[in-house]
Amino acid sequence: MNRLTSKDVINANCPWSGEPVSASALTRYRGHVVGFCNPGCRDRFEAATSLFDSRIEALAENDGRSG
């Protein structure tokens, strides 16, 4: 995977805190580099989106039916 850099970030402020993005707290999400103010906020985002994405994928595989 390519190294993430600040020049590729799509946001200037952390989605969680509103603080400026830090080059040490970047992640890739749906093909875009998203920045956070610190690694803790980044990790929180990754955990949340991973959970939602996996559940959405499971629903899609089951044609939207559960059980």
XYZ file of N, CA, C and O in Angstrom, residues 19-66:
192
model
N -10.130 19.533 15.714
C -8.759 20.052 15.767
C -8.074 19.838 14.415
O -8.503 19.005 13.623
N -6.987 20.568 14.149
C -6.262 20.378 12.891
C -5.729 18.949 12.743
O -5.384 18.295 13.725
N -5.657 18.492 11.508
C -5.162 17.159 11.177
C -3.658 17.073 11.440
O -2.922 18.020 11.203
N -3.211 15.910 11.920
C -1.803 15.625 12.159
C -1.312 14.598 11.137
O -2.015 13.615 10.857
N -0.124 14.814 10.609
C 0.449 13.886 9.626
C 0.660 12.487 10.202
O 0.766 11.512 9.451
N 0.680 12.360 11.518
C 0.898 11.047 12.148
C -0.409 10.293 12.392
O -0.396 9.213 12.988
N -1.523 10.852 11.941
C -2.820 10.224 12.211
C -3.686 10.195 10.955
O -4.770 10.768 10.899
N -3.202 9.502 9.934
C -3.913 9.412 8.663
C -4.383 7.988 8.428
O -3.786 7.031 8.915
N -5.458 7.853 7.671
C -5.938 6.535 7.267
C -6.553 6.647 5.882
O -6.875 7.738 5.419
N -6.711 5.517 5.236
C -7.379 5.480 3.937
C -8.779 4.921 4.163
O -8.953 3.892 4.817
N -9.768 5.609 3.606
C -11.144 5.144 3.710
C -11.833 5.358 2.372
O -11.877 6.474 1.861
N -12.325 4.263 1.813
C -13.022 4.279 0.530
C -12.235 5.029 -0.542
O -12.784 5.818 -1.297
N -10.931 4.783 -0.555
C -10.072 5.350 -1.581
C -9.567 6.750 -1.311
O -8.859 7.315 -2.137
N -9.898 7.321 -0.173
C -9.478 8.678 0.169
C -8.649 8.661 1.446
O -8.875 7.837 2.325
N -7.723 9.612 1.551
C -6.929 9.752 2.764
C -7.654 10.718 3.690
O -7.960 11.853 3.309
N -7.967 10.239 4.885
C -8.675 11.032 5.889
C -7.711 11.283 7.038
O -7.008 10.379 7.478
N -7.685 12.524 7.530
C -6.777 12.882 8.605
C -7.491 13.114 9.923
O -8.666 13.500 9.957
N -6.760 12.895 10.999
C -7.264 13.066 12.361
C -6.241 13.829 13.172
O -5.078 13.930 12.788
N -6.642 14.327 14.320
C -5.738 15.128 15.145
C -4.719 14.269 15.884
O -3.637 14.746 16.230
N -5.045 12.994 16.112
C -4.122 12.096 16.805
C -4.476 10.650 16.462
O -5.566 10.378 15.945
N -3.569 9.715 16.702
C -3.837 8.311 16.392
C -5.064 7.735 17.104
O -5.723 6.835 16.583
N -5.392 8.240 18.289
C -6.573 7.743 19.001
C -7.854 8.015 18.235
O -8.722 7.143 18.124
N -7.985 9.220 17.703
C -9.170 9.551 16.897
C -9.205 8.713 15.624
O -10.252 8.218 15.223
N -8.037 8.533 15.001
C -7.953 7.710 13.793
C -8.399 6.282 14.099
O -9.208 5.704 13.364
N -7.897 5.716 15.188
C -8.238 4.341 15.545
C -9.720 4.201 15.864
O -10.350 3.187 15.519
N -10.292 5.192 16.510
C -11.728 5.193 16.814
C -12.542 5.184 15.521
O -13.520 4.437 15.390
N -12.132 6.008 14.551
C -12.793 6.055 13.247
C -12.688 4.701 12.545
O -13.683 4.187 12.025
N -11.482 4.129 12.523
C -11.289 2.846 11.851
C -12.151 1.756 12.465
O -12.726 0.935 11.754
N -12.257 1.730 13.770
C -13.092 0.729 14.442
C -14.565 0.912 14.088
O -15.266 -0.061 13.794
N -15.026 2.150 14.116
C -16.438 2.431 13.822
C -16.774 2.104 12.375
O -17.768 1.424 12.101
N -15.953 2.562 11.444
C -16.266 2.323 10.030
C -16.122 0.853 9.670
O -16.890 0.349 8.851
N -15.191 0.157 10.294
C -15.029 -1.271 10.041
C -16.289 -2.027 10.451
O -16.772 -2.893 9.729
N -16.822 -1.684 11.604
C -18.042 -2.327 12.086
C -19.216 -2.052 11.135
O -19.910 -2.971 10.718
N -19.422 -0.793 10.782
C -20.530 -0.454 9.894
C -20.351 -1.062 8.512
O -21.293 -1.619 7.946
N -19.150 -0.976 7.959
C -18.911 -1.523 6.626
C -19.147 -3.027 6.586
O -19.747 -3.541 5.645
N -18.693 -3.742 7.611
C -18.879 -5.191 7.612
C -20.357 -5.559 7.723
O -20.811 -6.513 7.091
N -21.097 -4.798 8.490
C -22.541 -5.086 8.608
C -23.289 -4.759 7.329
O -24.198 -5.476 6.930
N -22.904 -3.673 6.670
C -23.534 -3.309 5.397
C -23.230 -4.365 4.343
O -24.114 -4.776 3.585
N -21.981 -4.843 4.299
C -21.606 -5.886 3.348
C -22.392 -7.168 3.611
O -22.837 -7.826 2.674
N -22.570 -7.517 4.872
C -23.328 -8.722 5.209
C -24.775 -8.589 4.752
O -25.355 -9.545 4.225
N -25.358 -7.420 4.946
C -26.727 -7.199 4.476
C -26.818 -7.309 2.962
O -27.761 -7.898 2.430
N -25.860 -6.744 2.275
C -25.855 -6.797 0.817
C -25.739 -8.246 0.325
O -26.404 -8.640 -0.631
N -24.895 -9.040 0.990
C -24.743 -10.438 0.614
C -26.027 -11.226 0.830
O -26.300 -12.183 0.112
N -26.807 -10.832 1.810
C -28.068 -11.512 2.119
C -29.264 -10.839 1.477
O -30.395 -11.069 1.876
N -28.987 -9.956 0.508
C -30.079 -9.249 -0.184
C -30.896 -8.388 0.767
O -32.097 -8.216 0.568
N -30.274 -7.908 1.822
C -30.973 -7.051 2.759
C -31.814 -7.781 3.775
O -32.467 -7.172 4.593
N -31.807 -9.104 3.715
C -32.597 -9.877 4.675
C -31.710 -10.334 5.814
O -30.594 -10.770 5.610
N -32.190 -10.244 7.010
C -31.445 -10.769 8.147
C -32.044 -12.097 8.568
O -33.203 -12.380 8.319
